[in-house]
Amino acid sequence: MADKQQKPQDIFNFDYTKDGRERPPQDYYEQIKEKFASERDLRLGYRPPGTDNYTSDLTGDLAKYAVDPYGHEVEDRDSLNDQVEVLFIGGGFSALLTSARLREKGVESIRIVERGADVGGTWYWNRYPGVACDVVAYDYLPLLDETGYVPTRHYAGGQEIYEYCKMIAERFNLYDLAVFGTTVTSTMWDAEAELWTVETDQGDTIKARFVVCANGTLSKPRLAKIDGVENFGGYSFHTSRWDYEYTGAQLENLKDKRVGIIGTGASAVQAIPELGKAAKELYVFQRTPSSIDVRDDWETDPEWAATLEPGWQAARRARAIEGPEVPDAVRARRQAMSREEKVRRQENANIDAMMRIHNRIDEVVEDPATAESLKPWYMLMCKRPCFHNEYLPTFNRPNVTLVDTEGQGITQINESGPEFDGVQYEVDVLIYATGFEVQQTGIYNQIIGEGGLDLNAKYSNGIRTLLGIHSQGYPNLFIMGGYQAFFAFNLTDVLNSQGEHIAECIDFVRQNGIHSLDCTHEAEEQWVQEVINHRGKTNRNRDCTPGYYNFEGADNRRQDGNYNGTMKQYLGHMSEIRENMAEHFVFTHR
Ligand code: NDP
């Protein structure tokens, strides 16, 4: 058991260099790739590439989908007109992690400004039934060495993670200056005072020397653009605004309700099994199926937990970043292969993994037509892979119907519910599991830097950052979890490294009598080129079925995405930059 718990998560654990058991002929793989391509084209045929088939402008008729159902927890307060040293926009893991590092360096004046009624970010908002994290909890939950906490399960549930966020905030005294139920509306550089002026929807005007955009990668809920959304006569909400007053804490109010859920991404995959158990009838409106693999979950072994010495998580993280040891023989085999051969083998192994996922569907789902509809026809990792043991069996329940829109999606909603292919689906409640807008910085607020330049306007010609964290002309501003940074399946690995980097930068400024730091144009340009050099090496984005991983199938500028070097390379660049601060930044002194 202990061995099992030590093992890092590896969703891509196939050795493509080995022929192993006899493989089908290459023709078999080519045919599947053709099917992948035709399914992608089908989906792109129904919706023009890009994010236009979604809206995250949740105002007017749609404003109710953004309302915080847990917001009644926020106390009324007077508007603030004061100054802090470090201000965080957002109170999720980005802010918690970085604040902890800043506290270790003696920074006292830290304020979190958060829309929700508490810290937690994603884990504050996403409270839908079944919510949990598919990244191993011993890796995902940050600061376990510092807090001494050991997650109760291999995969932690949402409630546990949310409680843990609050524990971090308590442990590092982050509640003292925090304000909740507050949205930052503008962040403006005051060149004379060399401070940021942050304004909020609660009438606050806060001066801050440092601002950290910790507003989350996927924090703004979006709805699919569907004709007639506003005409629906029943009750409706987004998964990230789950209304337990309506459903009942245990979903008991749904026992006489016809429920519809639109979308089958990672959120829906977790909510659907619970809805299937609770609702009188459940209709699942699917556009593209998710890949559903086995979820190997268990309770943490207390004997193993008792053996953990402080530093265990840091050591584990270091091992994960280093990657699995590659035996010499495998390394030699890889080196001997041409690039084409490597790509072919990787693709074949990926297809094998997807066909294993298909086989599991055939084994579990009783109705052959439903089983066929649930099969994902794309390479693993084109979409966020999902892990669940109850999702597929849910479709064997007599009260659950899969409405396969075969790539088209729901396009019409009437007073009584969605209509598809001439069939009217009458539902009492409609749940939008349609995801989130991907962070471009300034997603909720304007960020105006030197010379009055709005960061979004600067980005309109292509994102420009150093490490995805600094952007020239925005002194003492740091961005977390955005584009041009490394992207990992375990997001907190990235946030952890960014938090450490930001705390080091702030500490450097404080220790060296510097007032502000801004990256140079040259340093930024070098990073943009580094990002470009690592992107576009494969056809992945073009070949994949649309989703937010590939900008919904749109052709993007090569600089407008994640840094595709390795995590180790990303960390190497960070260290190099910190060792030579004066080469990469300009400083002011006051
Ligand atoms: P996603 O963006 O992944 O899913 C949105 C869903 O809505 C897709 O299935 C999409 O279909 C569907 N959709 C959009 N428009 C329509 C329409 N008109 N008709 C029918 N379906 C439609 O959002 P999620 O909230 O599910 O997940 C977001 C991310 O959050 C995940 O990728 C993951 O990173 C994270 N997450 C992680 C979890 C975990 O650890 N297990 C759990 C939950 C979320 P299509 O695929 O065709 O675009």
XYZ file of C-alpha atoms and ligand atoms in Angstrom:
638
model
C 0.000 0.000 0.000
C 2.740 2.458 0.976
C 4.388 1.904 -2.416
C 1.140 2.731 -4.145
C 0.860 6.019 -2.286
C 4.417 7.033 -3.136
C 3.770 6.681 -6.837
C 3.334 9.912 -8.757
C 0.423 10.196 -11.185
C 1.343 9.446 -14.765
C -1.435 9.568 -17.300
C 0.932 9.156 -20.234
C 2.763 6.115 -18.995
C 3.214 4.206 -22.211
C 6.679 3.366 -23.462
C 6.228 4.027 -27.145
C 9.655 2.692 -27.995
C 8.748 -0.881 -27.144
C 6.908 -3.066 -29.598
C 5.829 -5.314 -26.738
C 2.893 -7.507 -27.577
C 2.022 -7.838 -31.174
C 0.469 -4.648 -32.457
C -2.176 -4.443 -35.174
C -0.864 -3.467 -38.607
C -0.215 0.232 -39.216
C -3.314 0.363 -41.437
C -5.478 -0.145 -38.365
C -4.000 2.987 -36.755
C -4.290 4.993 -39.959
C -7.989 4.154 -40.228
C -8.588 5.287 -36.678
C -6.707 8.510 -37.375
C -8.967 9.075 -40.381
C -11.993 8.597 -38.159
C -10.509 11.082 -35.648
C -10.073 13.604 -38.468
C -13.607 13.155 -39.786
C -15.103 13.552 -36.292
C -13.078 16.731 -35.774
C -14.282 18.050 -39.147
C -17.863 17.178 -38.247
C -17.569 19.202 -35.054
C -15.835 22.100 -36.790
C -18.503 21.977 -39.487
C -21.202 22.679 -36.924
C -19.431 25.555 -35.252
C -17.000 27.982 -36.746
C -13.583 27.657 -35.082
C -13.023 29.753 -31.996
C -14.805 30.705 -28.832
C -17.682 32.561 -30.487
C -20.144 29.802 -29.715
C -19.811 30.699 -26.032
C -20.588 33.831 -24.061
C -19.122 34.815 -20.733
C -20.841 38.187 -20.778
C -23.225 37.206 -18.034
C -25.164 40.460 -17.818
C -28.775 41.414 -18.572
C -30.966 38.294 -18.925
C -27.930 36.125 -18.227
C -26.803 37.925 -15.033
C -28.504 35.321 -12.841
C -25.997 32.688 -14.013
C -23.112 34.607 -12.383
C -24.783 35.295 -9.028
C -22.959 33.787 -6.076
C -25.395 31.381 -4.374
C -23.112 31.304 -1.323
C -22.648 35.108 -1.189
C -25.030 35.625 1.706
C -22.022 34.692 3.860
C -20.403 38.123 3.141
C -20.795 40.808 5.806
C -21.548 44.426 4.847
C -18.558 46.726 5.281
C -17.503 50.325 4.657
C -15.544 51.130 1.501
C -11.788 51.092 1.916
C -9.440 53.918 1.092
C -6.029 52.726 2.226
C -2.696 51.231 1.160
C -1.201 47.751 1.368
C 2.105 46.343 0.258
C 0.896 43.322 -1.725
C -2.596 42.992 -3.155
C -3.911 39.763 -4.658
C -6.737 39.848 -7.168
C -8.401 36.546 -6.289
C -8.145 34.281 -3.261
C -7.591 30.805 -4.695
C -4.505 28.625 -4.605
C -2.405 31.227 -6.495
C -2.907 33.807 -3.763
C -2.682 31.320 -0.896
C 0.553 29.781 -2.112
C 2.278 33.042 -2.884
C 1.127 34.665 0.371
C 2.575 31.764 2.331
C 5.945 32.295 0.642
C 5.735 36.053 1.263
C 4.941 35.496 4.932
C 8.061 33.305 5.168
C 10.004 36.304 3.876
C 8.508 38.639 6.450
C 5.944 40.468 4.318
C 3.157 41.585 6.624
C 0.839 43.792 4.609
C -1.004 41.362 2.315
C -4.572 41.833 1.134
C -6.643 39.362 -0.828
C -9.546 40.883 -2.783
C -11.961 38.105 -3.683
C -15.343 37.948 -5.443
C -16.473 34.968 -3.403
C -17.400 35.050 0.262
C -14.235 33.194 1.264
C -10.878 32.014 -0.047
C -10.688 28.888 -2.205
C -11.213 30.147 -5.767
C -12.208 27.165 -7.924
C -12.985 25.228 -4.766
C -15.172 27.986 -3.395
C -17.250 28.185 -6.563
C -17.409 24.575 -7.688
C -19.550 22.811 -5.124
C -21.607 20.717 -7.529
C -22.426 17.205 -6.291
C -19.546 14.796 -6.796
C -16.949 17.569 -7.150
C -13.425 16.273 -6.621
C -9.952 16.657 -8.039
C -8.492 14.087 -10.423
C -4.936 15.038 -9.595
C -3.456 12.947 -6.769
C -4.144 14.909 -3.585
C -0.625 14.405 -2.168
C 0.612 16.369 -5.191
C -2.298 18.711 -5.790
C -2.841 20.180 -2.324
C -0.011 22.646 -1.850
C 1.928 23.492 1.322
C 1.434 20.076 2.926
C 4.955 20.267 4.390
C 4.177 23.640 5.920
C 0.716 22.826 7.286
C 1.439 19.231 8.326
C -1.860 18.207 6.739
C -2.212 14.841 5.006
C -5.146 14.495 2.577
C -7.687 11.881 3.602
C -7.869 10.264 0.153
C -5.761 9.610 -2.916
C -8.104 11.974 -4.787
C -9.482 14.665 -2.499
C -13.113 15.743 -2.707
C -14.052 19.369 -3.320
C -15.244 19.965 0.229
C -11.937 18.769 1.708
C -9.963 20.987 -0.667
C -12.129 24.011 0.125
C -11.676 23.431 3.871
C -7.941 23.075 3.316
C -7.826 26.453 1.505
C -9.421 28.050 4.566
C -6.881 26.267 6.776
C -4.020 27.810 4.776
C -5.583 31.268 5.066
C -5.864 30.834 8.859
C -2.377 29.415 9.200
C -0.778 32.373 7.354
C -3.100 35.055 8.831
C -4.547 35.983 5.478
C -8.014 36.826 6.740
C -6.824 39.940 8.595
C -6.814 42.276 5.596
C -8.842 40.210 3.105
C -12.062 41.529 1.591
C -14.710 39.221 0.160
C -17.732 39.657 -2.073
C -15.604 42.218 -3.873
C -14.654 42.367 -7.537
C -11.711 44.418 -8.725
C -12.931 46.726 -11.493
C -9.699 48.483 -12.402
C -5.993 48.297 -11.621
C -4.169 51.411 -12.666
C -0.494 52.359 -12.432
C 0.036 55.704 -10.735
C 3.349 56.767 -12.294
C 3.937 59.588 -9.856
C 3.424 57.598 -6.677
C 4.751 54.435 -8.365
C 1.910 52.496 -6.830
C -1.043 50.619 -8.228
C -4.517 52.045 -7.617
C -7.045 49.250 -7.361
C -10.755 50.037 -7.526
C -13.555 47.627 -6.754
C -17.280 47.245 -7.215
C -17.675 47.972 -3.490
C -16.359 51.520 -3.869
C -12.877 50.740 -2.545
C -9.794 52.625 -3.673
C -6.750 50.723 -2.505
C -3.141 51.663 -3.200
C -0.727 48.750 -3.497
C 2.985 48.557 -4.182
C 2.711 45.079 -5.681
C -0.291 43.518 -7.398
C -0.597 39.825 -8.136
C -3.224 38.778 -10.694
C -4.307 35.566 -9.019
C -7.710 35.483 -10.658
C -7.568 31.890 -11.860
C -7.136 30.118 -15.165
C -10.762 29.025 -15.503
C -12.738 31.346 -13.258
C -15.332 33.088 -15.401
C -18.311 30.834 -16.143
C -19.456 30.752 -19.747
C -22.673 29.633 -21.403
C -23.097 28.095 -24.816
C -24.815 30.516 -27.165
C -28.125 28.760 -27.691
C -31.204 30.380 -29.220
C -33.972 30.901 -26.706
C -31.921 30.426 -23.491
C -33.861 33.316 -21.968
C -37.238 31.734 -22.874
C -36.778 28.653 -20.724
C -39.627 28.610 -18.186
C -38.025 26.210 -15.693
C -35.164 26.720 -13.273
C -31.567 26.872 -14.505
C -28.025 27.454 -13.258
C -24.333 26.878 -14.112
C -22.392 24.033 -12.451
C -20.080 26.558 -10.739
C -23.079 28.244 -9.116
C -24.865 25.123 -7.872
C -28.117 26.063 -6.182
C -28.536 23.676 -3.258
C -31.520 25.675 -2.038
C -33.287 24.472 -5.166
C -31.901 20.931 -5.369
C -31.661 20.251 -1.632
C -28.347 19.503 0.084
C -28.575 15.811 -0.869
C -30.424 16.571 -4.145
C -33.565 15.274 -2.450
C -35.716 17.966 -4.138
C -34.927 16.451 -7.530
C -36.730 13.178 -6.885
C -39.826 14.427 -8.722
C -37.954 16.611 -11.211
C -36.967 16.174 -14.849
C -33.396 17.418 -15.067
C -31.374 18.349 -18.151
C -27.627 18.922 -18.189
C -25.862 20.535 -21.140
C -22.234 19.524 -21.614
C -20.179 16.425 -20.816
C -16.801 17.910 -19.784
C -14.994 17.164 -16.512
C -17.571 18.989 -14.329
C -20.534 17.200 -15.897
C -18.783 13.817 -15.651
C -18.632 14.221 -11.873
C -22.135 15.673 -11.414
C -24.026 13.282 -13.719
C -23.715 10.137 -11.533
C -25.150 12.069 -8.574
C -27.948 13.534 -10.706
C -28.701 10.093 -12.111
C -29.241 8.757 -8.595
C -31.381 11.710 -7.459
C -33.503 12.891 -10.395
C -36.802 11.462 -11.524
C -35.494 11.751 -15.070
C -32.129 12.921 -16.334
C -31.347 14.030 -19.888
C -27.659 14.439 -20.716
C -27.145 16.659 -23.766
C -23.801 15.695 -25.263
C -21.878 17.414 -28.035
C -18.524 15.590 -27.720
C -17.932 12.748 -25.243
C -15.123 12.909 -22.682
C -12.609 10.058 -22.325
C -13.430 8.216 -19.107
C -10.694 6.150 -17.511
C -10.628 4.141 -14.281
C -10.461 6.198 -11.092
C -8.084 4.476 -8.727
C -9.103 6.060 -5.443
C -8.602 4.974 -1.861
C -8.441 6.281 1.684
C -5.002 7.395 2.806
C -3.255 4.665 4.744
C -2.725 6.095 8.271
C 0.429 4.011 8.692
C 1.910 5.619 5.590
C 0.797 9.071 6.755
C 2.539 8.498 10.090
C 5.843 7.860 8.334
C 5.871 11.220 6.533
C 8.639 13.554 7.623
C 8.487 17.317 6.912
C 9.805 17.898 3.403
C 8.099 14.807 2.010
C 5.939 16.795 -0.398
C 8.817 18.930 -1.665
C 10.786 15.727 -2.322
C 7.807 14.208 -4.116
C 7.372 17.322 -6.235
C 11.070 17.339 -7.120
C 10.777 13.693 -8.234
C 7.734 14.507 -10.378
C 9.525 17.418 -12.047
C 12.578 15.259 -12.691
C 10.278 12.711 -14.378
C 10.535 8.929 -14.328
C 13.961 7.419 -14.678
C 14.550 6.316 -18.248
C 16.610 3.115 -18.440
C 19.680 3.317 -20.676
C 18.274 0.759 -23.098
C 15.099 2.816 -23.626
C 17.110 6.009 -24.004
C 19.278 4.352 -26.620
C 16.229 3.047 -28.509
C 14.727 6.544 -28.537
C 17.901 8.136 -29.788
C 18.133 5.659 -32.626
C 14.648 6.526 -33.875
C 13.800 9.144 -36.470
C 11.405 11.895 -35.420
C 8.703 10.479 -37.722
C 9.069 7.053 -36.163
C 8.780 8.509 -32.656
C 5.647 10.461 -33.563
C 4.119 7.402 -35.246
C 4.781 5.222 -32.215
C 3.507 7.823 -29.793
C 0.335 8.192 -31.792
C -0.149 4.432 -31.964
C 0.292 4.101 -28.206
C -2.140 6.962 -27.684
C -4.676 5.220 -29.952
C -4.209 1.985 -27.967
C -5.063 3.924 -24.804
C -8.170 5.399 -26.419
C -9.306 1.992 -27.690
C -8.900 0.612 -24.157
C -11.244 3.412 -23.063
C -13.648 2.398 -25.862
C -13.530 -1.245 -24.745
C -14.403 -0.266 -21.195
C -17.485 1.546 -22.519
C -18.576 -1.618 -24.375
C -18.065 -3.670 -21.226
C -20.020 -1.313 -18.955
C -22.779 0.314 -21.002
C -25.597 -2.107 -21.766
C -27.335 -0.339 -24.653
C -25.079 -0.665 -27.738
C -26.263 2.605 -29.332
C -25.598 4.550 -26.117
C -22.208 2.859 -25.802
C -21.337 3.915 -29.355
C -22.371 7.506 -28.610
C -20.174 7.656 -25.520
C -17.009 6.769 -27.444
C -14.537 9.638 -27.815
C -12.938 9.756 -31.264
C -9.821 11.838 -30.728
C -6.324 11.424 -29.322
C -5.967 11.199 -25.553
C -5.317 14.700 -24.123
C -7.077 16.522 -26.975
C -9.590 17.163 -24.213
C -9.136 17.030 -20.464
C -9.034 13.269 -19.653
C -11.631 12.225 -17.070
C -11.503 9.444 -14.483
C -14.695 8.035 -13.020
C -16.114 4.669 -12.020
C -19.797 5.596 -11.852
C -20.197 7.811 -14.901
C -20.577 5.063 -17.514
C -22.876 2.838 -15.389
C -25.168 5.855 -14.901
C -26.295 5.379 -18.503
C -27.668 1.936 -17.597
C -30.228 3.542 -15.279
C -33.774 3.559 -16.625
C -34.254 7.228 -15.657
C -31.183 8.454 -17.586
C -31.182 9.317 -21.294
C -28.156 10.333 -23.324
C -29.143 12.805 -26.021
C -26.268 12.551 -28.483
C -26.238 15.647 -30.646
C -23.374 14.120 -32.679
C -21.135 17.124 -32.558
C -23.826 19.658 -33.271
C -24.758 20.603 -29.722
C -28.023 21.988 -28.485
C -28.965 24.984 -30.600
C -32.517 25.687 -29.451
C -34.154 26.019 -26.053
C -37.881 26.663 -25.686
C -40.060 27.432 -22.714
C -40.239 23.769 -21.756
C -36.613 22.795 -22.455
C -34.049 21.989 -25.169
C -35.158 20.870 -28.605
C -32.964 18.704 -30.778
C -33.628 16.974 -34.080
C -37.325 17.769 -33.876
C -37.704 16.322 -30.384
C -38.723 18.575 -27.494
C -37.140 17.581 -24.173
C -39.363 18.797 -21.360
C -37.383 19.506 -18.218
C -38.002 21.297 -14.929
C -34.399 22.269 -14.395
C -31.558 22.850 -16.822
C -27.947 22.771 -15.687
C -25.242 24.372 -17.802
C -22.002 22.378 -17.555
C -20.527 24.530 -20.305
C -17.243 25.475 -18.658
C -15.270 28.661 -18.285
C -13.534 31.338 -20.277
C -9.789 30.697 -20.319
C -7.817 33.408 -18.570
C -6.447 36.246 -20.561
C -5.200 38.635 -17.924
C -7.694 41.303 -17.022
C -10.577 38.917 -17.439
C -12.702 40.769 -14.882
C -10.918 44.102 -14.656
C -8.983 46.638 -16.617
C -5.245 46.689 -16.016
C -3.776 50.005 -17.077
C 0.002 50.237 -17.001
C 2.588 52.864 -17.827
C 1.476 55.382 -20.455
C -2.161 54.426 -19.861
C -1.878 51.198 -21.860
C -4.583 48.614 -21.114
C -2.995 45.161 -20.853
C -5.726 43.710 -23.058
C -4.883 46.319 -25.708
C -1.205 45.389 -25.465
C -2.133 41.712 -25.828
C -4.341 42.380 -28.850
C -1.171 42.257 -30.948
C -0.111 39.021 -29.264
C 0.541 38.144 -25.644
C 3.862 39.527 -24.435
C 5.324 38.447 -21.111
C 8.444 37.240 -19.398
C 7.735 33.707 -18.057
C 3.989 34.398 -18.390
C 4.427 36.373 -15.143
C 5.831 39.819 -15.940
C 4.796 42.156 -18.741
C 6.869 45.181 -19.672
C 5.189 48.485 -18.781
C 3.400 46.946 -15.771
C 5.914 47.410 -12.942
C 5.466 45.389 -9.759
C 2.599 43.463 -11.366
C 2.700 39.671 -11.461
C 0.423 37.325 -13.374
C -0.279 33.755 -12.253
C -1.737 30.829 -14.176
C -1.907 32.643 -17.511
C -0.619 31.955 -21.022
C 3.099 31.845 -21.884
C 3.725 29.912 -18.667
C 4.218 26.162 -18.460
C 0.964 24.184 -18.202
C 0.884 20.996 -16.131
C -1.843 18.440 -15.470
C -1.169 19.322 -11.835
C -1.784 23.055 -11.989
C -0.533 23.676 -8.455
C 2.966 22.574 -9.561
C 2.986 25.575 -11.870
C 1.382 27.909 -9.325
C 3.853 26.767 -6.693
C 6.843 27.624 -8.861
C 5.289 30.950 -9.869
C 4.473 31.784 -6.231
C 8.051 31.085 -5.207
C 9.363 33.184 -8.067
C 7.093 36.124 -7.238
C 7.994 35.978 -3.542
C 11.700 35.915 -4.478
C 11.246 38.941 -6.765
C 9.404 40.906 -4.090
C 11.992 39.939 -1.514
C 14.792 41.011 -3.875
C 13.167 44.416 -4.287
C 12.686 44.833 -0.541
C 16.186 43.686 0.358
C 17.971 45.879 -2.182
C 16.387 49.264 -1.532
C 14.542 49.072 -4.848
C 11.038 50.472 -5.170
C 9.794 48.872 -8.351
C 10.879 46.379 -10.962
C 9.771 46.054 -14.564
C 11.067 43.543 -17.094
C 12.961 44.971 -20.024
C 11.615 44.932 -23.546
C 14.536 42.671 -24.551
C 13.843 40.142 -21.797
C 10.186 40.051 -22.784
C 11.015 39.676 -26.459
C 13.407 36.808 -25.695
C 10.687 35.004 -23.793
C 8.106 35.553 -26.527
C 10.577 33.995 -28.977
C 11.225 31.112 -26.565
C 7.472 30.454 -26.400
C 7.173 30.643 -30.193
C 10.117 28.267 -30.679
C 8.461 25.617 -28.571
C 5.025 25.928 -30.133
C 3.823 24.619 -33.426
C 6.238 21.662 -33.451
C 3.348 19.249 -33.852
C -0.047 19.375 -35.582
C -1.816 18.585 -32.315
C -3.866 21.768 -32.100
C -4.994 21.423 -35.690
C -5.681 17.689 -35.508
C -7.581 17.729 -32.221
C -11.322 18.010 -31.942
C -12.267 21.502 -30.710
C -12.128 22.301 -27.012
C -10.528 24.898 -24.802
C -7.166 23.066 -24.962
C -6.855 24.043 -28.653
C -8.696 27.373 -28.586
C -11.870 25.630 -29.818
C -10.103 24.754 -33.074
C -9.118 28.312 -34.019
C -5.728 29.088 -35.529
C -3.881 31.042 -32.873
C -0.800 33.195 -32.976
C 2.035 30.977 -31.858
C 2.769 33.233 -28.897
C -0.820 33.138 -27.594
C -0.648 29.892 -25.665
C 1.213 27.945 -23.028
C 4.979 27.526 -22.897
C 5.535 24.084 -24.386
C 9.056 23.441 -23.131
C 9.317 21.096 -20.150
C 8.598 22.056 -16.556
C 12.277 21.581 -15.866
C 13.170 24.022 -18.633
C 10.608 26.520 -17.327
C 12.093 26.310 -13.832
C 15.596 26.598 -15.297
C 14.632 29.858 -17.015
C 13.144 31.164 -13.766
C 16.324 30.429 -11.828
C 18.538 31.932 -14.492
C 16.443 35.114 -14.531
C 16.575 35.427 -10.756
C 20.311 34.941 -10.732
C 20.706 37.840 -13.161
C 17.927 40.209 -12.137
C 19.682 43.328 -13.424
C 19.905 41.838 -16.915
C 16.190 41.219 -17.159
C 14.628 44.078 -15.181
C 14.865 47.817 -14.747
C 14.542 49.159 -11.226
C 13.406 52.409 -9.690
C 14.468 53.712 -6.292
C 12.649 56.175 -4.091
P -15.546 22.173 -20.332
O -15.218 23.420 -21.066
O -14.531 21.129 -20.259
O -16.853 21.508 -20.911
C -17.887 22.231 -21.514
C -18.853 21.237 -22.101
O -19.977 21.909 -22.651
C -18.234 20.411 -23.230
O -18.612 19.080 -23.062
C -18.868 21.043 -24.472
O -18.908 20.186 -25.579
C -20.249 21.296 -23.925
N -21.086 22.187 -24.741
C -20.844 23.445 -25.112
N -21.842 23.913 -25.867
C -22.750 22.927 -25.981
C -24.005 22.809 -26.625
N -24.524 23.815 -27.347
N -24.680 21.640 -26.529
C -24.168 20.615 -25.810
N -22.981 20.671 -25.182
C -22.282 21.821 -25.264
O -15.995 22.647 -18.845
P -15.951 21.851 -17.462
O -16.545 22.755 -16.456
O -16.509 20.510 -17.579
O -14.415 21.652 -17.171
C -13.515 22.741 -17.220
C -12.160 22.338 -16.673
O -12.177 22.374 -15.256
C -11.689 20.933 -16.975
O -11.171 20.797 -18.228
C -10.640 20.730 -15.911
O -9.455 21.375 -16.233
C -11.292 21.408 -14.734
N -12.039 20.388 -13.950
C -11.346 19.354 -13.376
C -11.995 18.378 -12.694
C -11.242 17.229 -12.141
O -10.163 17.320 -11.583
N -11.822 16.082 -12.279
C -13.445 18.386 -12.525
C -14.078 19.520 -13.148
C -13.394 20.462 -13.851
P -17.633 20.037 -26.577
O -16.733 19.054 -25.906
O -18.212 19.561 -27.835
O -17.001 21.383 -26.718
